[in-house]
Amino acid sequence: MAIPSDSEGGPNPKPVGVKDKDDGEAAPEDTTIGLGREGGGEGEEDEDEDEDEIGEDEEEEDGDEEAEENVTPSSERKNLDRLLRRLSGGPVRLRVHDVIIRGNTKTKEALIESEVLDAFRTASSMQELLQAAGLANARLRQLDIFDSVNITLDSGPSELPGTANVVIDIVEAKNPLTGDCGVYSKPEARSWSLEGSLKLKNLFGYGDIWDASGAYGFDQTSEISTGVSLPRFKAISTPLMARVSLLSHDWLKFSSYKERLLGLSFGLISTRNHDLTYNLTWRNLSDPSRVSSKSIRRQLGHSLLSSVKYTFRVDHRDSHLRPTRGFAFLSTSQVGGLGPDSRILRFIRQEFDLRGAFPLGFYHAAVNLGVAAGAILPWGGGFMNSTTPLSERFYMGGHSSPVCNLGGPTSLLGFKLRGLGPSDLRRVIPPKRGEDEATVSSERDASGSITSPGRDVTGDNEFKNLSVKRFLEMFRSSAGFGIIFPTRFFRMEINYCYILKQFQHDHGKTGIQFSFSTP
């Protein structure tokens, strides 16, 4: 695929196969720069000052072309020094004449061209061409279907001075099938899960990745899903994704219900800062224990979720794991109820998350601050008398790290998983025969035969009675300090938490807590 070259004369590098050692983004370690003497033509009698400095070297090299091919290490150093002087002196005009792709036995050439041509088409100087090579190399590696990518900048045709050819050498993955498996612990829920996944890469040559994953939680969650993703397809320039999943959540301990979901999701738009997905999910809530509260029983049974979810993300932190400077912002908007069916869940859900890191100036220390907020409301006819779906509400608590992860208002150290928020009294069933099931409005034990019913965490559904005063009164707070131990395999946090404010039915505890997460 040829890119129109610049008609103006200029330097015409010739290759000697020297790797660029610059650590900057513009010249990655696998980008080779062609070096050599500069070609001249008619109309180039007036040389630049930097060309005059190396004029004597050019006269010595004009003798024999064959000698140039057998370049010695000393001449390589001279050529490299000469090029560095030219680059430091100002822009060196250079245009791309052609992009040559080698090594793609299965991958479609159109896919590679679509990833790199935009970067090279706008380059008009050697400096810009180096930056474009680094960007193109990063894009090809992000496809995750190549073992290696090497980009060489070669000289263009001799009749077109001031041009260069870009040679892209790729090595496709020898083993397209990969997988992993592991056992993960969740201390806050006192549970373990066995998780595994398989990936089949580039099956049809379009950069397609087929994957299947499964997770089995010994007392809480199980999941089986399969999907496919494409970086782009023909005229569609944005990545595409489709996924089918079957999930089961056990919330009997916290909210007296089990949840099973069969869903289909489509990724419609996916860019660096924007994501748009559509979800169609059939959901079933059940209560095998038959002790759920009134708030839970109202929503038991089948329902349909048809929603569109938009995510805007900006992350300018120097690290996602241990940031020392920069900021990150996440906004997630979800609209459910797209369809005429009466069983469709209709709601609007909005989340915001802002994180910032400020360096202290010693030992790479930094202060990390963050704020997260969310709201969910029903919509449609008679929405003031409607409730929001249980599964989409906000449930606070847990020991997951609130410092680096972007995910909305979910974590509050010092409180158990689903350990705070609105709750409702569970139903109590007398054990004696002949007695009807009764709903007890008091949490006191009955005379020897009825145990304490406990409460179901129902999430926040207080939008009808919400006011500024009530909002401030409902605040919970905790304080503490902790130590983070990062390793190659996992990240461990040890935190001491002190509960500053909690309500009667919250499950908060002052003391030492542990948190494990991926590195």
Short mmCIF file of N, CA, C and O in Angstrom, two decimals, residues 69-173:
data_model
loop_
_atom_site.label_atom_id
_atom_site.label_comp_id
_atom_site.label_asym_id
_atom_site.label_seq_id
_atom_site.Cartn_x
_atom_site.Cartn_y
_atom_site.Cartn_z
N GLU A 69 28.07 -1.11 1.30
CA GLU A 69 27.31 -2.26 1.73
C GLU A 69 28.05 -3.03 2.83
O GLU A 69 27.42 -3.60 3.72
N ASN A 70 29.38 -3.06 2.75
CA ASN A 70 30.18 -3.73 3.77
C ASN A 70 30.58 -2.71 4.82
O ASN A 70 31.73 -2.26 4.86
N VAL A 71 29.62 -2.32 5.64
CA VAL A 71 29.84 -1.25 6.60
C VAL A 71 30.59 -1.81 7.81
O VAL A 71 30.22 -2.85 8.35
N THR A 72 31.61 -1.10 8.25
CA THR A 72 32.37 -1.50 9.43
C THR A 72 31.75 -0.87 10.66
O THR A 72 31.00 0.10 10.57
N PRO A 73 32.06 -1.41 11.86
CA PRO A 73 31.51 -0.82 13.08
C PRO A 73 31.86 0.65 13.25
O PRO A 73 31.06 1.43 13.75
N SER A 74 33.06 1.05 12.82
CA SER A 74 33.44 2.46 12.97
C SER A 74 32.58 3.35 12.09
O SER A 74 32.16 4.44 12.49
N SER A 75 32.28 2.89 10.86
CA SER A 75 31.43 3.70 9.98
C SER A 75 30.00 3.73 10.48
O SER A 75 29.28 4.72 10.30
N GLU A 76 29.57 2.66 11.13
CA GLU A 76 28.24 2.67 11.72
C GLU A 76 28.13 3.75 12.78
O GLU A 76 27.14 4.48 12.85
N ARG A 77 29.17 3.86 13.60
CA ARG A 77 29.15 4.89 14.64
C ARG A 77 29.15 6.29 14.03
O ARG A 77 28.47 7.19 14.51
N LYS A 78 29.92 6.45 12.95
CA LYS A 78 29.94 7.76 12.29
C LYS A 78 28.56 8.10 11.72
O LYS A 78 28.09 9.23 11.84
N ASN A 79 27.95 7.12 11.06
CA ASN A 79 26.63 7.37 10.49
C ASN A 79 25.60 7.69 11.57
O ASN A 79 24.74 8.56 11.41
N LEU A 80 25.69 6.96 12.70
CA LEU A 80 24.76 7.21 13.79
C LEU A 80 24.96 8.60 14.38
O LEU A 80 23.99 9.33 14.63
N ASP A 81 26.23 8.99 14.57
CA ASP A 81 26.50 10.33 15.10
C ASP A 81 26.01 11.41 14.14
O ASP A 81 25.47 12.44 14.56
N ARG A 82 26.20 11.15 12.84
CA ARG A 82 25.76 12.14 11.85
C ARG A 82 24.25 12.31 11.87
O ARG A 82 23.72 13.42 11.83
N LEU A 83 23.51 11.17 11.98
CA LEU A 83 22.06 11.25 12.02
C LEU A 83 21.56 11.95 13.28
O LEU A 83 20.63 12.75 13.24
N LEU A 84 22.20 11.66 14.40
CA LEU A 84 21.79 12.30 15.64
C LEU A 84 22.01 13.81 15.58
O LEU A 84 21.21 14.58 16.11
N ARG A 85 23.10 14.24 14.94
CA ARG A 85 23.32 15.68 14.78
C ARG A 85 22.24 16.31 13.90
O ARG A 85 21.76 17.40 14.18
N ARG A 86 21.86 15.58 12.84
CA ARG A 86 20.81 16.11 11.98
C ARG A 86 19.48 16.22 12.71
O ARG A 86 18.74 17.20 12.59
N LEU A 87 19.14 15.17 13.49
CA LEU A 87 17.87 15.17 14.20
C LEU A 87 17.81 16.23 15.28
O LEU A 87 16.76 16.83 15.52
N SER A 88 18.95 16.48 15.93
CA SER A 88 18.97 17.51 16.97
C SER A 88 18.98 18.91 16.39
O SER A 88 18.65 19.88 17.08
N GLY A 89 19.35 19.04 15.14
CA GLY A 89 19.41 20.36 14.53
C GLY A 89 18.07 20.90 14.07
O GLY A 89 17.94 22.09 13.80
N GLY A 90 17.06 20.05 13.95
CA GLY A 90 15.76 20.49 13.49
C GLY A 90 15.07 19.39 12.70
O GLY A 90 15.62 18.31 12.50
N PRO A 91 13.85 19.65 12.24
CA PRO A 91 13.12 18.63 11.48
C PRO A 91 13.84 18.25 10.19
O PRO A 91 14.33 19.11 9.46
N VAL A 92 13.92 16.96 9.93
CA VAL A 92 14.50 16.42 8.71
C VAL A 92 13.35 15.95 7.84
O VAL A 92 12.68 14.97 8.16
N ARG A 93 13.10 16.63 6.73
CA ARG A 93 11.94 16.34 5.91
C ARG A 93 12.05 14.94 5.30
O ARG A 93 13.04 14.59 4.67
N LEU A 94 10.99 14.15 5.51
CA LEU A 94 10.97 12.79 5.02
C LEU A 94 9.53 12.32 4.95
O LEU A 94 8.75 12.55 5.88
N ARG A 95 9.18 11.69 3.85
CA ARG A 95 7.82 11.18 3.66
C ARG A 95 7.88 9.68 3.40
O ARG A 95 8.86 9.15 2.90
N VAL A 96 6.77 9.00 3.73
CA VAL A 96 6.68 7.56 3.53
C VAL A 96 6.24 7.28 2.10
O VAL A 96 5.23 7.81 1.62
N HIS A 97 7.00 6.43 1.42
CA HIS A 97 6.65 6.05 0.05
C HIS A 97 5.82 4.77 0.02
O HIS A 97 4.84 4.67 -0.71
N ASP A 98 6.18 3.80 0.85
CA ASP A 98 5.47 2.52 0.81
C ASP A 98 5.58 1.85 2.18
O ASP A 98 6.53 2.08 2.93
N VAL A 99 4.58 1.02 2.50
CA VAL A 99 4.58 0.20 3.71
C VAL A 99 4.59 -1.26 3.27
O VAL A 99 3.65 -1.71 2.59
N ILE A 100 5.63 -1.98 3.65
CA ILE A 100 5.81 -3.37 3.25
C ILE A 100 5.61 -4.25 4.46
O ILE A 100 6.24 -4.05 5.51
N ILE A 101 4.74 -5.25 4.34
CA ILE A 101 4.41 -6.15 5.45
C ILE A 101 4.91 -7.54 5.12
O ILE A 101 4.64 -8.07 4.04
N ARG A 102 5.65 -8.13 6.04
CA ARG A 102 6.22 -9.46 5.84
C ARG A 102 5.96 -10.34 7.05
O ARG A 102 5.93 -9.87 8.18
N GLY A 103 5.74 -11.62 6.81
CA GLY A 103 5.59 -12.60 7.89
C GLY A 103 4.16 -12.95 8.23
O GLY A 103 3.94 -13.81 9.10
N ASN A 104 3.18 -12.33 7.59
CA ASN A 104 1.77 -12.62 7.92
C ASN A 104 1.25 -13.74 7.03
O ASN A 104 0.77 -13.53 5.93
N THR A 105 1.36 -14.95 7.53
CA THR A 105 0.86 -16.10 6.78
C THR A 105 -0.64 -16.30 6.96
O THR A 105 -1.32 -16.75 6.05
N LYS A 106 -1.17 -15.96 8.14
CA LYS A 106 -2.59 -16.12 8.41
C LYS A 106 -3.31 -14.78 8.53
O LYS A 106 -4.46 -14.64 8.08
N THR A 107 -2.67 -13.81 9.12
CA THR A 107 -3.30 -12.52 9.39
C THR A 107 -3.55 -11.76 8.10
O THR A 107 -2.67 -11.67 7.24
N LYS A 108 -4.75 -11.22 7.95
CA LYS A 108 -5.09 -10.44 6.77
C LYS A 108 -4.25 -9.15 6.72
O LYS A 108 -4.11 -8.45 7.72
N GLU A 109 -3.70 -8.87 5.54
CA GLU A 109 -2.88 -7.67 5.39
C GLU A 109 -3.70 -6.41 5.62
O GLU A 109 -3.18 -5.40 6.11
N ALA A 110 -4.97 -6.44 5.28
CA ALA A 110 -5.82 -5.27 5.47
C ALA A 110 -5.94 -4.91 6.95
O ALA A 110 -6.05 -3.73 7.31
N LEU A 111 -5.91 -5.92 7.83
CA LEU A 111 -5.99 -5.63 9.25
C LEU A 111 -4.76 -4.87 9.73
O LEU A 111 -4.87 -3.88 10.47
N ILE A 112 -3.58 -5.32 9.30
CA ILE A 112 -2.34 -4.65 9.71
C ILE A 112 -2.28 -3.25 9.15
O ILE A 112 -1.90 -2.29 9.84
N GLU A 113 -2.67 -3.09 7.88
CA GLU A 113 -2.65 -1.75 7.28
C GLU A 113 -3.59 -0.80 8.00
O GLU A 113 -3.26 0.37 8.22
N SER A 114 -4.75 -1.28 8.38
CA SER A 114 -5.71 -0.40 9.05
C SER A 114 -5.20 0.06 10.41
O SER A 114 -5.60 1.12 10.90
N GLU A 115 -4.29 -0.71 11.03
CA GLU A 115 -3.77 -0.34 12.34
C GLU A 115 -2.62 0.66 12.24
O GLU A 115 -2.39 1.42 13.18
N VAL A 116 -1.88 0.66 11.11
CA VAL A 116 -0.64 1.45 11.06
C VAL A 116 -0.67 2.60 10.06
O VAL A 116 0.09 3.57 10.21
N LEU A 117 -1.50 2.51 9.01
CA LEU A 117 -1.41 3.51 7.95
C LEU A 117 -1.74 4.92 8.43
O LEU A 117 -1.13 5.89 7.97
N ASP A 118 -2.70 5.05 9.31
CA ASP A 118 -3.06 6.38 9.80
C ASP A 118 -1.89 7.05 10.50
O ASP A 118 -1.72 8.28 10.42
N ALA A 119 -1.07 6.25 11.18
CA ALA A 119 0.07 6.83 11.89
C ALA A 119 1.15 7.29 10.93
O ALA A 119 1.75 8.37 11.12
N PHE A 120 1.40 6.55 9.84
CA PHE A 120 2.47 6.90 8.92
C PHE A 120 2.03 7.94 7.89
O PHE A 120 2.87 8.65 7.33
N ARG A 121 0.74 8.02 7.59
CA ARG A 121 0.29 8.89 6.52
C ARG A 121 0.55 10.37 6.83
O ARG A 121 0.82 11.16 5.92
N THR A 122 0.49 10.75 8.09
CA THR A 122 0.65 12.16 8.45
C THR A 122 2.09 12.54 8.76
O THR A 122 2.37 13.71 9.00
N ALA A 123 3.02 11.57 8.77
CA ALA A 123 4.41 11.89 9.11
C ALA A 123 5.07 12.63 7.95
O ALA A 123 5.02 12.18 6.80
N SER A 124 5.72 13.75 8.24
CA SER A 124 6.39 14.55 7.22
C SER A 124 7.85 14.80 7.55
O SER A 124 8.51 15.55 6.83
N SER A 125 8.38 14.23 8.62
CA SER A 125 9.78 14.41 8.99
C SER A 125 10.27 13.12 9.63
O SER A 125 9.48 12.25 10.00
N MET A 126 11.59 13.03 9.75
CA MET A 126 12.18 11.85 10.37
C MET A 126 11.71 11.72 11.82
O MET A 126 11.40 10.61 12.30
N GLN A 127 11.63 12.83 12.54
CA GLN A 127 11.19 12.79 13.93
C GLN A 127 9.76 12.27 14.03
O GLN A 127 9.46 11.41 14.87
N GLU A 128 8.87 12.76 13.17
CA GLU A 128 7.49 12.29 13.20
C GLU A 128 7.38 10.84 12.76
O GLU A 128 6.52 10.09 13.25
N LEU A 129 8.26 10.43 11.85
CA LEU A 129 8.23 9.05 11.39
C LEU A 129 8.65 8.09 12.50
O LEU A 129 8.09 6.99 12.63
N LEU A 130 9.61 8.49 13.33
CA LEU A 130 10.00 7.66 14.46
C LEU A 130 8.86 7.54 15.46
O LEU A 130 8.60 6.46 16.01
N GLN A 131 8.17 8.63 15.72
CA GLN A 131 7.02 8.59 16.61
C GLN A 131 5.91 7.70 16.04
O GLN A 131 5.29 6.92 16.77
N ALA A 132 5.68 7.80 14.75
CA ALA A 132 4.66 6.97 14.11
C ALA A 132 5.04 5.49 14.18
O ALA A 132 4.17 4.63 14.38
N ALA A 133 6.33 5.17 14.05
CA ALA A 133 6.76 3.78 14.15
C ALA A 133 6.51 3.22 15.55
O ALA A 133 6.08 2.08 15.71
N GLY A 134 6.79 4.05 16.56
CA GLY A 134 6.51 3.59 17.92
C GLY A 134 5.03 3.37 18.17
O GLY A 134 4.63 2.40 18.81
N LEU A 135 4.18 4.28 17.65
CA LEU A 135 2.75 4.14 17.82
C LEU A 135 2.22 2.92 17.07
O LEU A 135 1.40 2.15 17.59
N ALA A 136 2.70 2.70 15.84
CA ALA A 136 2.26 1.54 15.06
C ALA A 136 2.68 0.24 15.74
O ALA A 136 1.92 -0.74 15.76
N ASN A 137 3.88 0.21 16.29
CA ASN A 137 4.34 -0.99 16.97
C ASN A 137 3.46 -1.31 18.18
O ASN A 137 3.08 -2.46 18.43
N ALA A 138 3.09 -0.27 18.95
CA ALA A 138 2.23 -0.48 20.12
C ALA A 138 0.86 -0.98 19.70
O ALA A 138 0.28 -1.86 20.36
N ARG A 139 0.30 -0.45 18.61
CA ARG A 139 -1.02 -0.89 18.16
C ARG A 139 -1.02 -2.35 17.73
O ARG A 139 -1.94 -3.11 18.04
N LEU A 140 0.03 -2.76 17.04
CA LEU A 140 0.10 -4.15 16.59
C LEU A 140 0.27 -5.10 17.77
O LEU A 140 -0.28 -6.21 17.78
N ARG A 141 1.03 -4.69 18.77
CA ARG A 141 1.20 -5.55 19.94
C ARG A 141 -0.09 -5.66 20.75
O ARG A 141 -0.36 -6.69 21.38
N GLN A 142 -0.89 -4.60 20.75
CA GLN A 142 -2.15 -4.63 21.49
C GLN A 142 -3.15 -5.62 20.91
O GLN A 142 -4.09 -6.04 21.59
N LEU A 143 -2.95 -6.02 19.65
CA LEU A 143 -3.82 -7.04 19.06
C LEU A 143 -3.66 -8.39 19.76
O LEU A 143 -4.56 -9.23 19.70
N ASP A 144 -2.51 -8.61 20.38
CA ASP A 144 -2.25 -9.82 21.17
C ASP A 144 -2.31 -11.08 20.32
O ASP A 144 -2.74 -12.14 20.79
N ILE A 145 -1.85 -10.98 19.06
CA ILE A 145 -1.84 -12.15 18.19
C ILE A 145 -0.46 -12.39 17.60
O ILE A 145 -0.28 -13.35 16.82
N PHE A 146 0.54 -11.57 17.96
CA PHE A 146 1.89 -11.70 17.41
C PHE A 146 2.88 -11.97 18.54
O PHE A 146 2.75 -11.43 19.64
N ASP A 147 3.87 -12.82 18.23
CA ASP A 147 4.95 -13.04 19.18
C ASP A 147 5.95 -11.89 19.17
O ASP A 147 6.53 -11.55 20.20
N SER A 148 6.17 -11.29 18.01
CA SER A 148 7.09 -10.15 17.93
C SER A 148 6.70 -9.27 16.75
O SER A 148 6.11 -9.74 15.76
N VAL A 149 7.05 -7.99 16.87
CA VAL A 149 6.81 -7.01 15.81
C VAL A 149 8.07 -6.17 15.66
O VAL A 149 8.58 -5.63 16.65
N ASN A 150 8.58 -6.08 14.43
CA ASN A 150 9.79 -5.31 14.16
C ASN A 150 9.53 -4.38 12.99
O ASN A 150 9.09 -4.81 11.92
N ILE A 151 9.75 -3.08 13.19
CA ILE A 151 9.51 -2.07 12.16
C ILE A 151 10.85 -1.46 11.75
O ILE A 151 11.60 -0.96 12.58
N THR A 152 11.16 -1.52 10.44
CA THR A 152 12.40 -0.99 9.89
C THR A 152 12.08 0.18 8.97
O THR A 152 11.17 0.09 8.13
N LEU A 153 12.83 1.26 9.10
CA LEU A 153 12.71 2.42 8.21
C LEU A 153 13.82 2.33 7.18
O LEU A 153 15.00 2.49 7.50
N ASP A 154 13.46 2.06 5.94
CA ASP A 154 14.41 1.86 4.86
C ASP A 154 14.35 3.04 3.89
O ASP A 154 13.40 3.83 3.92
N SER A 155 15.35 3.14 3.03
CA SER A 155 15.36 4.23 2.06
C SER A 155 14.35 3.97 0.95
O SER A 155 14.09 2.83 0.57
N GLY A 156 13.80 5.04 0.42
CA GLY A 156 12.87 4.94 -0.67
C GLY A 156 13.56 4.82 -2.01
O GLY A 156 14.80 4.71 -2.08
N PRO A 157 12.81 4.81 -3.11
CA PRO A 157 13.43 4.73 -4.45
C PRO A 157 14.39 5.89 -4.68
O PRO A 157 14.16 7.01 -4.23
N SER A 158 15.46 5.60 -5.41
CA SER A 158 16.47 6.63 -5.66
C SER A 158 15.91 7.78 -6.51
O SER A 158 16.37 8.92 -6.41
N GLU A 159 14.92 7.49 -7.34
CA GLU A 159 14.33 8.55 -8.18
C GLU A 159 13.37 9.42 -7.39
O GLU A 159 12.89 10.44 -7.92
N LEU A 160 13.07 9.06 -6.14
CA LEU A 160 12.19 9.86 -5.28
C LEU A 160 12.95 10.25 -4.02
O LEU A 160 12.83 9.60 -2.98
N PRO A 161 13.79 11.27 -4.09
CA PRO A 161 14.54 11.68 -2.89
C PRO A 161 13.60 12.19 -1.80
O PRO A 161 12.53 12.69 -2.07
N GLY A 162 14.03 12.05 -0.57
CA GLY A 162 13.21 12.50 0.55
C GLY A 162 12.10 11.55 0.92
O GLY A 162 11.14 11.95 1.56
N THR A 163 12.21 10.26 0.51
CA THR A 163 11.19 9.27 0.84
C THR A 163 11.82 8.10 1.56
O THR A 163 13.03 7.88 1.52
N ALA A 164 10.96 7.33 2.24
CA ALA A 164 11.40 6.15 2.96
C ALA A 164 10.34 5.07 2.85
O ALA A 164 9.15 5.36 2.69
N ASN A 165 10.77 3.83 2.92
CA ASN A 165 9.87 2.68 2.98
C ASN A 165 9.82 2.16 4.42
O ASN A 165 10.84 2.09 5.09
N VAL A 166 8.64 1.80 4.84
CA VAL A 166 8.45 1.21 6.17
C VAL A 166 8.25 -0.29 5.99
O VAL A 166 7.32 -0.72 5.31
N VAL A 167 9.15 -1.06 6.58
CA VAL A 167 9.09 -2.52 6.49
C VAL A 167 8.66 -3.07 7.85
O VAL A 167 9.32 -2.83 8.86
N ILE A 168 7.54 -3.79 7.86
CA ILE A 168 6.99 -4.35 9.09
C ILE A 168 7.16 -5.86 9.05
O ILE A 168 6.57 -6.53 8.19
N ASP A 169 8.00 -6.39 9.93
CA ASP A 169 8.22 -7.82 10.05
C ASP A 169 7.50 -8.32 11.30
O ASP A 169 7.79 -7.85 12.41
N ILE A 170 6.59 -9.25 11.11
CA ILE A 170 5.83 -9.79 12.24
C ILE A 170 6.06 -11.29 12.34
O ILE A 170 6.35 -11.96 11.34
N VAL A 171 5.95 -11.79 13.55
CA VAL A 171 6.01 -13.23 13.80
C VAL A 171 4.70 -13.61 14.48
O VAL A 171 4.44 -13.17 15.60
N GLU A 172 3.88 -14.38 13.80
CA GLU A 172 2.60 -14.78 14.36
C GLU A 172 2.79 -15.79 15.48
O GLU A 172 3.80 -16.50 15.53
N ALA A 173 1.83 -15.83 16.38
CA ALA A 173 1.92 -16.71 17.54
C ALA A 173 2.04 -18.17 17.09
O ALA A 173 1.25 -18.65 16.28
#
